[in-house]
CSV table of C-alpha atoms and ligand atoms in Angstrom, one decimal:
chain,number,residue,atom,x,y,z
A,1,UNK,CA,-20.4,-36.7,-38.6
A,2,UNK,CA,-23.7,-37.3,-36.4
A,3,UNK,CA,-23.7,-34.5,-33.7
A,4,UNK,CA,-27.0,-34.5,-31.5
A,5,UNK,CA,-30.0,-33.1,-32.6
A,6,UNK,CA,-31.3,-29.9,-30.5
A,7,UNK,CA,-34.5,-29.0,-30.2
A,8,UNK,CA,-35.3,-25.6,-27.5
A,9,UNK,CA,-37.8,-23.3,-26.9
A,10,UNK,CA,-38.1,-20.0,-26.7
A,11,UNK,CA,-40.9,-18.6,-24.5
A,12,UNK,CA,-39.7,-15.5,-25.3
A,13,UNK,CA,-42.1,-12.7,-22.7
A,14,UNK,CA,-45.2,-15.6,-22.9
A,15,UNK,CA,-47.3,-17.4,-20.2
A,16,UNK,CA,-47.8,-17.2,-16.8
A,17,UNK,CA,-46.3,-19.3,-14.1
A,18,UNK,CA,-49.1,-21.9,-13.7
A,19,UNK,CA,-48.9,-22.6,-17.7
A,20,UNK,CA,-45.2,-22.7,-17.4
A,21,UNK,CA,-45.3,-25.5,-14.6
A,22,UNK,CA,-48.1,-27.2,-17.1
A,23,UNK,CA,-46.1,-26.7,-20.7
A,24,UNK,CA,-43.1,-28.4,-18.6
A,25,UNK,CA,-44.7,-31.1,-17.0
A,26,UNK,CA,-46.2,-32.1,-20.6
A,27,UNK,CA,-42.8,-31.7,-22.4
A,28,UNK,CA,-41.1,-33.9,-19.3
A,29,UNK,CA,-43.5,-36.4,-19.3
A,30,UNK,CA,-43.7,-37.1,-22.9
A,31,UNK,CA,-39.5,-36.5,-23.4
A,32,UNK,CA,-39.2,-40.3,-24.5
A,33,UNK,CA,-41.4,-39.6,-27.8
A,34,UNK,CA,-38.3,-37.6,-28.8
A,35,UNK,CA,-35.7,-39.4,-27.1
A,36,UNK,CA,-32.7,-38.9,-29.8
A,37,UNK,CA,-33.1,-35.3,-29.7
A,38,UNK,CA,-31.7,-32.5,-26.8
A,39,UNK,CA,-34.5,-30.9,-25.9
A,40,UNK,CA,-34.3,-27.5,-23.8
A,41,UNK,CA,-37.0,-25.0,-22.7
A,42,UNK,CA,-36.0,-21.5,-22.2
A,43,UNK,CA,-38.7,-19.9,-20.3
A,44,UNK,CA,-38.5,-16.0,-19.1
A,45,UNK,CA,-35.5,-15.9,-16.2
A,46,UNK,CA,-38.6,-15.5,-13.5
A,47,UNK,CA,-39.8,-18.8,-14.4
A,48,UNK,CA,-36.7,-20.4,-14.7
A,49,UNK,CA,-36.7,-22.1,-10.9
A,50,UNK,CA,-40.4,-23.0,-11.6
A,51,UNK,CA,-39.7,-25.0,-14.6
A,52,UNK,CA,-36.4,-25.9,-13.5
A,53,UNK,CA,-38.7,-27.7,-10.9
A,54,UNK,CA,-41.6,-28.8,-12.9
A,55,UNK,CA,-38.9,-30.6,-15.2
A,56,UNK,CA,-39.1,-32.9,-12.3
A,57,UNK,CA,-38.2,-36.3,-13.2
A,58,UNK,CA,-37.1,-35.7,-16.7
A,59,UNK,CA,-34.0,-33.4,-15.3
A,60,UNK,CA,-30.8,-34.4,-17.0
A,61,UNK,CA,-33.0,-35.3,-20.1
A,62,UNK,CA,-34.8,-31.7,-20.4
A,63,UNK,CA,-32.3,-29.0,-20.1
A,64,UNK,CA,-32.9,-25.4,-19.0
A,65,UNK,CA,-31.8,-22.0,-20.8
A,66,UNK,CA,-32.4,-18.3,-20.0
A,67,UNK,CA,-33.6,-16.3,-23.2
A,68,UNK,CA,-30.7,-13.4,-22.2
A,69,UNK,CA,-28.6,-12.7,-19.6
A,70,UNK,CA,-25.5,-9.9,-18.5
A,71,UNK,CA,-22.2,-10.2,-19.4
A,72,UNK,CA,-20.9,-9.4,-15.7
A,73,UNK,CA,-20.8,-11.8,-12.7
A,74,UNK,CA,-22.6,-9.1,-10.3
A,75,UNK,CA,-22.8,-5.3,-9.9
A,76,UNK,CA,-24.7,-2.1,-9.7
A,77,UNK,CA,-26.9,-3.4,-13.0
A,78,UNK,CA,-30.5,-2.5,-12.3
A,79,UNK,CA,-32.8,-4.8,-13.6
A,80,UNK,CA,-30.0,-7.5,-15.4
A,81,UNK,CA,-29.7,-11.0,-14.4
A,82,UNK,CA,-26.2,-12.7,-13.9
A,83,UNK,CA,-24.6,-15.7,-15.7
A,84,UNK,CA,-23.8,-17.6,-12.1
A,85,UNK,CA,-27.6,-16.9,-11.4
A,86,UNK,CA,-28.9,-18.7,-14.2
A,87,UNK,CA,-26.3,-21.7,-13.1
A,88,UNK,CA,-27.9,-21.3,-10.0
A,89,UNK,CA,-30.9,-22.2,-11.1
A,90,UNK,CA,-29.9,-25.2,-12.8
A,91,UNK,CA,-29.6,-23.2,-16.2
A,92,UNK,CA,-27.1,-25.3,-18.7
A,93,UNK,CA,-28.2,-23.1,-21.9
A,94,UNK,CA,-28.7,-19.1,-22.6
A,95,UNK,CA,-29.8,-17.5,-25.8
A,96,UNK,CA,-27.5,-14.3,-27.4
A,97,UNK,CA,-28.1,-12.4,-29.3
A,98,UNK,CA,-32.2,-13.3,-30.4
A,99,UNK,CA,-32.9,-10.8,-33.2
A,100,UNK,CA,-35.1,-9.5,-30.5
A,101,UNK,CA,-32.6,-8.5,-28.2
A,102,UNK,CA,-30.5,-6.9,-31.5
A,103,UNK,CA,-33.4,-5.0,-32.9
A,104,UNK,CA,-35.7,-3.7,-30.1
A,105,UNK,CA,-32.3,-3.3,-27.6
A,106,UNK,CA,-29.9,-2.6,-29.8
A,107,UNK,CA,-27.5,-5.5,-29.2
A,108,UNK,CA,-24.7,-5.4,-31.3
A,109,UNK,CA,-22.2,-8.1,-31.9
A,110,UNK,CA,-19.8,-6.5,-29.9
A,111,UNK,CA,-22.2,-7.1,-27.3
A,112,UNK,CA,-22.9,-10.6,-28.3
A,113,UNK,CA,-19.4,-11.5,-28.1
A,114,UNK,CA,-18.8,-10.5,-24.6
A,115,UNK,CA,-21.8,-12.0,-23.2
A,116,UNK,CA,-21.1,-15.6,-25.2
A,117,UNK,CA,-17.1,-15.2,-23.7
A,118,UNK,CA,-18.9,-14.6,-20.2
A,119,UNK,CA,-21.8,-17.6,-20.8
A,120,UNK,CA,-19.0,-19.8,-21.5
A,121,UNK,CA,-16.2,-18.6,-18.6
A,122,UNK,CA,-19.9,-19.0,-15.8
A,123,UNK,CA,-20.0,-22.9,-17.4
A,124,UNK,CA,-22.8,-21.7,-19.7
A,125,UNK,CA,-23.7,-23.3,-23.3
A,126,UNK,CA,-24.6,-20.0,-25.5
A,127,UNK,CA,-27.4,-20.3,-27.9
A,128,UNK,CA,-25.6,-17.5,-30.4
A,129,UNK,CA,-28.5,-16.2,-33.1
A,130,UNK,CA,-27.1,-14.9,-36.4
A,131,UNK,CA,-29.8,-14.0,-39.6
A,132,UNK,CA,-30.6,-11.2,-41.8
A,133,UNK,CA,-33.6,-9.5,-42.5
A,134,UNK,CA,-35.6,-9.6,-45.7
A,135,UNK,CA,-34.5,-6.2,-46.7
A,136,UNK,CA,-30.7,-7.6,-46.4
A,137,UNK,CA,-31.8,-11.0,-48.2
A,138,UNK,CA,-33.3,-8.8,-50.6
A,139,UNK,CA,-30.4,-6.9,-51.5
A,140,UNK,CA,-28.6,-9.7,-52.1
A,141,UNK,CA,-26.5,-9.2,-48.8
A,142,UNK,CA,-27.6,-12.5,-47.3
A,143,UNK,CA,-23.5,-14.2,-46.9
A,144,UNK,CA,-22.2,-10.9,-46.0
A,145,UNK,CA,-24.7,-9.5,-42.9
A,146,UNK,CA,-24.3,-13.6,-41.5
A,147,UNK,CA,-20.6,-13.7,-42.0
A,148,UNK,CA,-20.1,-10.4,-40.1
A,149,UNK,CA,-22.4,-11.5,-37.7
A,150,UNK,CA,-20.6,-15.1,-36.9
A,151,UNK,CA,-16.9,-13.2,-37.0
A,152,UNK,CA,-18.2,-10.4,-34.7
A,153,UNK,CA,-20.3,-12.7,-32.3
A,154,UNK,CA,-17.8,-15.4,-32.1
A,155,UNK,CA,-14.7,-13.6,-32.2
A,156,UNK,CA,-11.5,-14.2,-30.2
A,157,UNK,CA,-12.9,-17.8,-28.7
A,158,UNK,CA,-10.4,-20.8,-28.6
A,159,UNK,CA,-11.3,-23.9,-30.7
A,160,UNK,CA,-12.2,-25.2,-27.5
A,161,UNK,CA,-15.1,-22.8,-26.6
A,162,UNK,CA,-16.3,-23.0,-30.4
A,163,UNK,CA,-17.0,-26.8,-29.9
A,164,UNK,CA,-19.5,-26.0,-26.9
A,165,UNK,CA,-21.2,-23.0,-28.4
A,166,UNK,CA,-24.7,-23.9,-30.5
A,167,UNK,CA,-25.1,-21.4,-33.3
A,168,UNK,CA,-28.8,-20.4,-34.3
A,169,UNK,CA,-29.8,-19.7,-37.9
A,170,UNK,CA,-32.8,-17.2,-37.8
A,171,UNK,CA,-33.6,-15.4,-40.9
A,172,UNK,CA,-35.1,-12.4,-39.4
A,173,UNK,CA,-38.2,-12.1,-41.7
A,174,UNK,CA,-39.2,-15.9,-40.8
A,175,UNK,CA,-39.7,-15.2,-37.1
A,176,UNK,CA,-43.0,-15.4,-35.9
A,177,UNK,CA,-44.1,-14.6,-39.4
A,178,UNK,CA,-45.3,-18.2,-40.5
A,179,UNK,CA,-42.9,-17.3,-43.3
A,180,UNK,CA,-40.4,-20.3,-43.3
A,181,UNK,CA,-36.9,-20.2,-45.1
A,182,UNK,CA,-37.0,-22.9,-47.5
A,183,UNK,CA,-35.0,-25.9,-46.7
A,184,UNK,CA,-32.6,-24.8,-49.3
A,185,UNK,CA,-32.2,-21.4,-48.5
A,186,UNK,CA,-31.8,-22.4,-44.6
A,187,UNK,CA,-29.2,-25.0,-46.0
A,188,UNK,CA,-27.1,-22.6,-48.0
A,189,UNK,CA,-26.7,-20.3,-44.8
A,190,UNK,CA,-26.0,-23.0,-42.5
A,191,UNK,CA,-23.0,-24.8,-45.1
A,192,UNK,CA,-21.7,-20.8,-44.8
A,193,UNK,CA,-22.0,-20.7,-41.2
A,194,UNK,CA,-19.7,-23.7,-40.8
A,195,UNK,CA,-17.3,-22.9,-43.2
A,196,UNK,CA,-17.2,-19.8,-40.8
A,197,UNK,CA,-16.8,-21.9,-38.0
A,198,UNK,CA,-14.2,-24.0,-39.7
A,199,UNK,CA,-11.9,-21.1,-40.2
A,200,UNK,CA,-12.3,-19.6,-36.8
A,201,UNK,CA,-11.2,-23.0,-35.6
A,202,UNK,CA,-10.8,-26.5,-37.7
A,203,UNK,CA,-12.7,-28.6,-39.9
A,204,UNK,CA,-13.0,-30.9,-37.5
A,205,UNK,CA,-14.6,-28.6,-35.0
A,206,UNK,CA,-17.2,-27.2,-37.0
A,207,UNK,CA,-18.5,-30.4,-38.0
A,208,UNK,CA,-19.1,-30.9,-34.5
A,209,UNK,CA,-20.8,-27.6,-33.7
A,210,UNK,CA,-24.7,-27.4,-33.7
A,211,UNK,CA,-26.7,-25.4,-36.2
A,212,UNK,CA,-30.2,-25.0,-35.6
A,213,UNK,CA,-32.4,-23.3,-37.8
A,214,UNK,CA,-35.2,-20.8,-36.1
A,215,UNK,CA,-38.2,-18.9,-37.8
A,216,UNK,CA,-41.8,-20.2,-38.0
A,217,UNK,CA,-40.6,-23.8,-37.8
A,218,UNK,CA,-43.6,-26.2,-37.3
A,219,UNK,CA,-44.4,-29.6,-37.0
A,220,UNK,CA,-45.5,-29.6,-40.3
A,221,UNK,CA,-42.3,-28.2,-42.1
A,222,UNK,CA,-40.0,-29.5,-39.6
A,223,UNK,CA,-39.4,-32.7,-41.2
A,224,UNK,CA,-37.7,-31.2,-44.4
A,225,UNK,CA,-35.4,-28.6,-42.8
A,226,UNK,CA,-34.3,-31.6,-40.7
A,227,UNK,CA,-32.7,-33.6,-43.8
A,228,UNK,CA,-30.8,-30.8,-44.5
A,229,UNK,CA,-27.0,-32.3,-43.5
A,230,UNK,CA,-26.1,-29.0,-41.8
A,231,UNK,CA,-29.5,-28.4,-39.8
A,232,UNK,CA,-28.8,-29.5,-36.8
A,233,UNK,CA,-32.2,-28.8,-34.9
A,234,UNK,CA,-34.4,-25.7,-34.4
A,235,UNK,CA,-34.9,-22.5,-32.1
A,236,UNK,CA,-38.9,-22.8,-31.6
A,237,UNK,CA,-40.5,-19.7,-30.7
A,238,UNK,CA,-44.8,-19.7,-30.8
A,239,UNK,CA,-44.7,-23.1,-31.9
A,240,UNK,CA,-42.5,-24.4,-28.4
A,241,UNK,CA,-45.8,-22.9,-26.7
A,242,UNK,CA,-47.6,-26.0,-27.1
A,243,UNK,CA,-46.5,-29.3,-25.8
A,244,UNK,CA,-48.0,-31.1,-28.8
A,245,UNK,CA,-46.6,-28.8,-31.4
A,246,UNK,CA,-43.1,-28.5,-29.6
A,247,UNK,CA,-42.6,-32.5,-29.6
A,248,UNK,CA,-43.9,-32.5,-32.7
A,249,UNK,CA,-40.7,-30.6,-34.2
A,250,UNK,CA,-38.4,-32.4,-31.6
A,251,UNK,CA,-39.6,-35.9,-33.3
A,252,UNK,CA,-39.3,-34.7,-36.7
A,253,UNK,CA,-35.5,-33.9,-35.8
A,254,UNK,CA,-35.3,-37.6,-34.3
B,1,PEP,C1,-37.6,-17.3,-32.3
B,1,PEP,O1,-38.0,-16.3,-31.7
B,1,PEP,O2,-36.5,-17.7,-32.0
B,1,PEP,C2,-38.4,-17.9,-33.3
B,1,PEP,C3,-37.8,-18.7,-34.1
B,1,PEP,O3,-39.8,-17.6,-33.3
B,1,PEP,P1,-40.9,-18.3,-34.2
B,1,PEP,O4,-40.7,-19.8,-34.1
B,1,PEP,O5,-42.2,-18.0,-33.5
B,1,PEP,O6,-40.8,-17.8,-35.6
């Protein structure tokens, strides 16, 4: 089964608009170095109509994502952004469920599973993150904390909305730690993750579900996660910062 490589970015709270216009316009006009591979920047949701503008003449071959959004369409929610918004923008993508968003705001996959059922319903490709952390990993609870995780952040979708979704395998204690899972250990989780996916739907659906790996991915180990046969591209977080570094990983996935 080939499914399309994915490559995005997460800017996570970085940058300022002037270097969000430049990192764009570098990705877009270098695109074609990685041209197998989907690539998608997800800036902070104030700079989403800025680069959804500075992607320019590389639109429809650089897609756009929000890093979080709301599960409702509008309403007294002081502060939130809404999933028609981020369309509005020309968003196609949004990331759930970031261990960021679960640890420092306490997101739960309760939480996760509404807002992926409202990404999709608003026409919305959810990014959903699943991973331990290393005290779970080091307890041996690794299978378990990602299997309740994928059943509780995916739960109650048709087969239909499973196929869209792109699932992101982030082993907590490898983001932004320059502490990479090994290709091995990332495989082992990813196999488990679509056996999860083929029970909550078919065989034949999983395998044509994205898995990307995220957590201190570089150009320089990007190459061996990528012949892993279930890694199916990469949630970039400091590394996606730098145009250079950020193709980099997208070629290494080409
Ligand atoms: C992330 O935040 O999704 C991430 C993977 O970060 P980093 O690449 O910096 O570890």
């Amino acid at each position: 089964m080939s499914r399309k490589k994915i490559v995005a970015g997460n800017w996570k709270m970085n940058l300022d608009r002037a270097k969000a216009k430049e990192l764009t316009a570098a990705v877009a006009a270098r695109r074609g170095e990685a041209a197998a591979v989907e690539l998608v920047l997800c800036p902070p949701a104030l700079y989403v109509e800025t680069v959804g503008a500075a992607i320019a003449g590389a639109k429809g071959t650089v897609g756009l994502g929000a890093q979080n959004m709301h599960d409702k369409a509008s309403g007294a929610f002081t502060g939130e952004v809404a999933p028609p918004m981020l369309v509005d923008l020309g968003c196609q993508y949004v990331i759930l469920g970031h261990s960021e968003r679960r640890t420092l705001f306490g997101e739960t996959d309760a939480a996760v599973n509404v807002k992926t059922k409202a990404a999709l319903a608003a026409g919305l490709v959810p990014i959903v993150c699943v991973g331990e952390t290393l005290e779970e990993r080091e307890a041996g609870r690794t299978a378990a904390v990602v299997t309740g995780q994928v059943q509780g952040s995916l739960a109650g979708l048709s087969p239909a909305e499973l196929e869209k979704i792109v699932v992101a395998y982030e082993p907590v204690w490898a983001i932004g730690t320059g502490k990479v899972a090994t290709p091995e250990q990332a495989q082992e989780v990813h196999a488990l993750i679509r056996g999860l996916l083929a029970k909550l739907s078919s065989p034949e659906i999983a395998a044509r579900v994205r898995i990307q790996y995220g957590g201190s991915v570089k150009p320089d180990n990007a190459a061996d996660l990528a012949r892993q046969p279930d890694i199916d591209g990469a949630l970039v977080g400091g590394a996606s910062l730098k145009a250079d570094d950020f193709l980099g990983i997208a070629k290494a996935f080409g």
